[in-house]
Amino acid sequence: MNRPGCIGIIPMGVIPPVIPKVIAAHINGFLNLASTVLKPMRNPQYALDDQRLQFDAATILEAMEKQSFAGVDKIVVVLNVDLFLPVFSHVFGEARQHGRVALVSICRLAEEPVENGRLSPTTLERSAKVALHELGHLFGLIHCENHPCLMHFSGSLEELDQTPLHLCPYCTQYFRDETRSPDQE
């Protein structure tokens, strides 16, 4: 049985098992939230755009938000497909502010194709950063203007690699306020 407030991590498609585990460890360690890896799901073929040969992130979010997952409050879906939004050529992840579901695509994060079984520490760190950033949106955080903040927008791998694994003081306080239980007030 999962504790209330738990974050569920769902591998979607073929995902090396270490990636959801690393994301769960970062959620626990950096955000001080409980997390658990849930049963894998199939790739979201319904979201494939035949023109772009990419997967529509908004379509996947909408489908996942319609599902219920017992014992978890929020969901992080980890995929190995190329995600897009109409205004971007690609996205590393996606979440709606104050939503329930976040997406993390490892497709463009790996230094080598994930299928070969080699995962570098950089690939694992990038996956964790995107997951924590998208979780920030689920807890109401917006993109931060401070460059040394996990919530600063990263549109390239170079920017993502320069992003720290911590929130700035403002985002930290906002996150604490959002995750504080009523009996702590």
GROMACS .gro file of C-alpha atoms in nm:
model
  185
    1MET     CA    1   0.000   0.000   0.000
    2ASN     CA    2   0.139   0.339  -0.102
    3ARG     CA    3   0.131   0.629   0.140
    4PRO     CA    4  -0.084   0.934   0.061
    5GLY     CA    5   0.120   1.193  -0.123
    6CYS     CA    6   0.318   0.928  -0.306
    7ILE     CA    7   0.445   0.992  -0.660
    8GLY     CA    8   0.396   0.703  -0.903
    9ILE     CA    9   0.650   0.645  -1.177
   10ILE     CA   10   0.524   0.454  -1.480
   11PRO     CA   11   0.762   0.318  -1.743
   12MET     CA   12   0.581   0.338  -2.079
   13GLY     CA   13   0.724   0.118  -2.352
   14VAL     CA   14   1.072  -0.029  -2.324
   15ILE     CA   15   1.256   0.163  -2.051
   16PRO     CA   16   1.572   0.039  -1.880
   17PRO     CA   17   1.461  -0.042  -1.522
   18VAL     CA   18   1.736   0.170  -1.369
   19ILE     CA   19   1.586   0.495  -1.505
   20PRO     CA   20   1.257   0.484  -1.307
   21LYS     CA   21   1.457   0.376  -1.001
   22VAL     CA   22   1.695   0.671  -1.037
   23ILE     CA   23   1.400   0.908  -1.081
   24ALA     CA   24   1.233   0.762  -0.770
   25ALA     CA   25   1.553   0.806  -0.569
   26HIS     CA   26   1.581   1.170  -0.680
   27ILE     CA   27   1.218   1.239  -0.591
   28ASN     CA   28   1.282   1.094  -0.246
   29GLY     CA   29   1.621   1.257  -0.195
   30PHE     CA   30   1.577   1.600  -0.352
   31LEU     CA   31   1.206   1.668  -0.303
   32ASN     CA   32   1.158   1.463   0.014
   33LEU     CA   33   0.850   1.296  -0.136
   34ALA     CA   34   0.761   0.928  -0.134
   35SER     CA   35   0.767   0.757  -0.471
   36THR     CA   36   0.711   0.413  -0.617
   37VAL     CA   37   0.766   0.253  -0.956
   38LEU     CA   38   0.438   0.120  -1.096
   39LYS     CA   39   0.362  -0.149  -1.352
   40PRO     CA   40   0.483  -0.069  -1.706
   41MET     CA   41   0.242   0.035  -1.979
   42ARG     CA   42   0.261   0.006  -2.357
   43ASN     CA   43   0.391   0.279  -2.584
   44PRO     CA   44   0.122   0.538  -2.667
   45GLN     CA   45   0.085   0.459  -3.039
   46TYR     CA   46  -0.242   0.657  -3.036
   47ALA     CA   47  -0.037   0.977  -2.999
   48LEU     CA   48   0.194   0.923  -3.299
   49ASP     CA   49   0.172   1.207  -3.548
   50ASP     CA   50   0.223   1.052  -3.894
   51GLN     CA   51   0.347   1.382  -4.044
   52ARG     CA   52   0.604   1.462  -3.777
   53LEU     CA   53   0.689   1.102  -3.682
   54GLN     CA   54   0.682   1.219  -3.321
   55PHE     CA   55   0.440   1.167  -3.034
   56ASP     CA   56   0.202   1.443  -2.926
   57ALA     CA   57   0.272   1.513  -2.558
   58ALA     CA   58  -0.066   1.681  -2.501
   59THR     CA   59  -0.253   1.376  -2.632
   60ILE     CA   60  -0.061   1.145  -2.398
   61LEU     CA   61  -0.118   1.376  -2.099
   62GLU     CA   62  -0.489   1.390  -2.169
   63ALA     CA   63  -0.518   1.011  -2.196
   64MET     CA   64  -0.317   0.952  -1.877
   65GLU     CA   65  -0.512   1.212  -1.678
   66LYS     CA   66  -0.832   1.015  -1.749
   67GLN     CA   67  -0.691   0.706  -1.576
   68SER     CA   68  -0.690   0.645  -1.204
   69PHE     CA   69  -0.397   0.503  -1.016
   70ALA     CA   70  -0.463   0.380  -0.664
   71GLY     CA   71  -0.234   0.494  -0.387
   72VAL     CA   72  -0.056   0.775  -0.569
   73ASP     CA   73  -0.138   1.143  -0.597
   74LYS     CA   74   0.072   1.231  -0.900
   75ILE     CA   75   0.223   1.033  -1.187
   76VAL     CA   76   0.550   1.064  -1.378
   77VAL     CA   77   0.538   0.872  -1.706
   78VAL     CA   78   0.881   0.779  -1.848
   79LEU     CA   79   0.888   0.713  -2.222
   80ASN     CA   80   1.148   0.648  -2.491
   81VAL     CA   81   0.963   0.824  -2.773
   82ASP     CA   82   1.026   1.163  -2.932
   83LEU     CA   83   0.771   1.406  -2.783
   84PHE     CA   84   0.651   1.732  -2.934
   85LEU     CA   85   0.414   2.017  -2.870
   86PRO     CA   86   0.287   2.216  -3.169
   87VAL     CA   87   0.498   2.520  -3.076
   88PHE     CA   88   0.823   2.322  -3.023
   89SER     CA   89   1.021   2.088  -3.247
   90HIS     CA   90   1.061   1.858  -2.944
   91VAL     CA   91   1.028   1.856  -2.567
   92PHE     CA   92   1.218   1.660  -2.303
   93GLY     CA   93   0.910   1.652  -2.082
   94GLU     CA   94   0.570   1.806  -2.029
   95ALA     CA   95   0.330   1.874  -1.743
   96ARG     CA   96   0.040   2.107  -1.678
   97GLN     CA   97   0.073   2.345  -1.388
   98HIS     CA   98  -0.114   2.193  -1.090
   99GLY     CA   99  -0.184   1.884  -1.303
  100ARG     CA  100  -0.165   1.521  -1.199
  101VAL     CA  101   0.053   1.370  -1.474
  102ALA     CA  102   0.401   1.458  -1.602
  103LEU     CA  103   0.585   1.312  -1.899
  104VAL     CA  104   0.959   1.252  -1.927
  105SER     CA  105   1.103   1.139  -2.259
  106ILE     CA  106   1.448   0.983  -2.249
  107CYS     CA  107   1.460   0.975  -2.630
  108ARG     CA  108   1.685   1.280  -2.669
  109LEU     CA  109   1.854   1.259  -2.328
  110ALA     CA  110   2.080   0.960  -2.388
  111GLU     CA  111   2.433   1.000  -2.515
  112GLU     CA  112   2.396   0.666  -2.695
  113PRO     CA  113   2.075   0.488  -2.800
  114VAL     CA  114   1.911   0.346  -2.488
  115GLU     CA  115   1.849   0.016  -2.669
  116ASN     CA  116   2.219  -0.073  -2.651
  117GLY     CA  117   2.189  -0.105  -2.274
  118ARG     CA  118   2.459   0.150  -2.191
  119LEU     CA  119   2.337   0.433  -1.972
  120SER     CA  120   2.585   0.698  -1.874
  121PRO     CA  121   2.564   0.893  -1.548
  122THR     CA  122   2.486   1.198  -1.763
  123THR     CA  123   2.181   1.025  -1.914
  124LEU     CA  124   2.055   0.925  -1.570
  125GLU     CA  125   2.109   1.276  -1.432
  126ARG     CA  126   1.931   1.435  -1.728
  127SER     CA  127   1.634   1.200  -1.679
  128ALA     CA  128   1.615   1.292  -1.310
  129LYS     CA  129   1.640   1.665  -1.381
  130VAL     CA  130   1.356   1.655  -1.635
  131ALA     CA  131   1.140   1.449  -1.397
  132LEU     CA  132   1.199   1.685  -1.102
  133HIS     CA  133   1.139   1.990  -1.323
  134GLU     CA  134   0.809   1.850  -1.453
  135LEU     CA  135   0.705   1.753  -1.099
  136GLY     CA  136   0.769   2.115  -1.002
  137HIS     CA  137   0.501   2.215  -1.255
  138LEU     CA  138   0.260   1.960  -1.104
  139PHE     CA  139   0.308   2.136  -0.771
  140GLY     CA  140   0.237   2.477  -0.925
  141LEU     CA  141   0.585   2.604  -1.005
  142ILE     CA  142   0.637   2.798  -1.328
  143HIS     CA  143   0.957   2.850  -1.525
  144CYS     CA  144   1.204   3.045  -1.315
  145GLU     CA  145   1.412   3.336  -1.442
  146ASN     CA  146   1.705   3.232  -1.221
  147HIS     CA  147   1.953   3.032  -1.428
  148PRO     CA  148   2.081   2.836  -1.128
  149CYS     CA  149   1.738   2.684  -1.060
  150LEU     CA  150   1.593   2.347  -1.157
  151MET     CA  151   1.279   2.528  -1.277
  152HIS     CA  152   1.468   2.737  -1.534
  153PHE     CA  153   1.358   2.638  -1.886
  154SER     CA  154   1.603   2.412  -2.071
  155GLY     CA  155   1.549   2.385  -2.445
  156SER     CA  156   1.877   2.211  -2.526
  157LEU     CA  157   2.096   1.942  -2.374
  158GLU     CA  158   2.364   2.201  -2.307
  159GLU     CA  159   2.120   2.408  -2.102
  160LEU     CA  160   1.991   2.098  -1.925
  161ASP     CA  161   2.344   1.990  -1.835
  162GLN     CA  162   2.408   2.335  -1.682
  163THR     CA  163   2.086   2.321  -1.479
  164PRO     CA  164   2.148   2.239  -1.113
  165LEU     CA  165   1.970   1.967  -0.919
  166HIS     CA  166   1.818   2.219  -0.679
  167LEU     CA  167   1.560   2.492  -0.667
  168CYS     CA  168   1.640   2.857  -0.607
  169PRO     CA  169   1.529   2.998  -0.267
  170TYR     CA  170   1.204   3.139  -0.412
  171CYS     CA  171   1.103   2.812  -0.583
  172THR     CA  172   1.209   2.614  -0.274
  173GLN     CA  173   0.975   2.815  -0.054
  174TYR     CA  174   0.689   2.791  -0.301
  175PHE     CA  175   0.739   2.413  -0.329
  176ARG     CA  176   0.746   2.376   0.052
  177ASP     CA  177   0.423   2.575   0.079
  178GLU     CA  178   0.258   2.358  -0.187
  179THR     CA  179   0.364   2.029  -0.029
  180ARG     CA  180   0.300   2.121   0.334
  181SER     CA  181   0.025   1.912   0.486
  182PRO     CA  182  -0.266   2.097   0.655
  183ASP     CA  183  -0.156   1.981   1.001
  184GLN     CA  184   0.183   2.155   0.950
  185GLU     CA  185   0.025   2.499   0.912
   0.00000   0.00000   0.00000
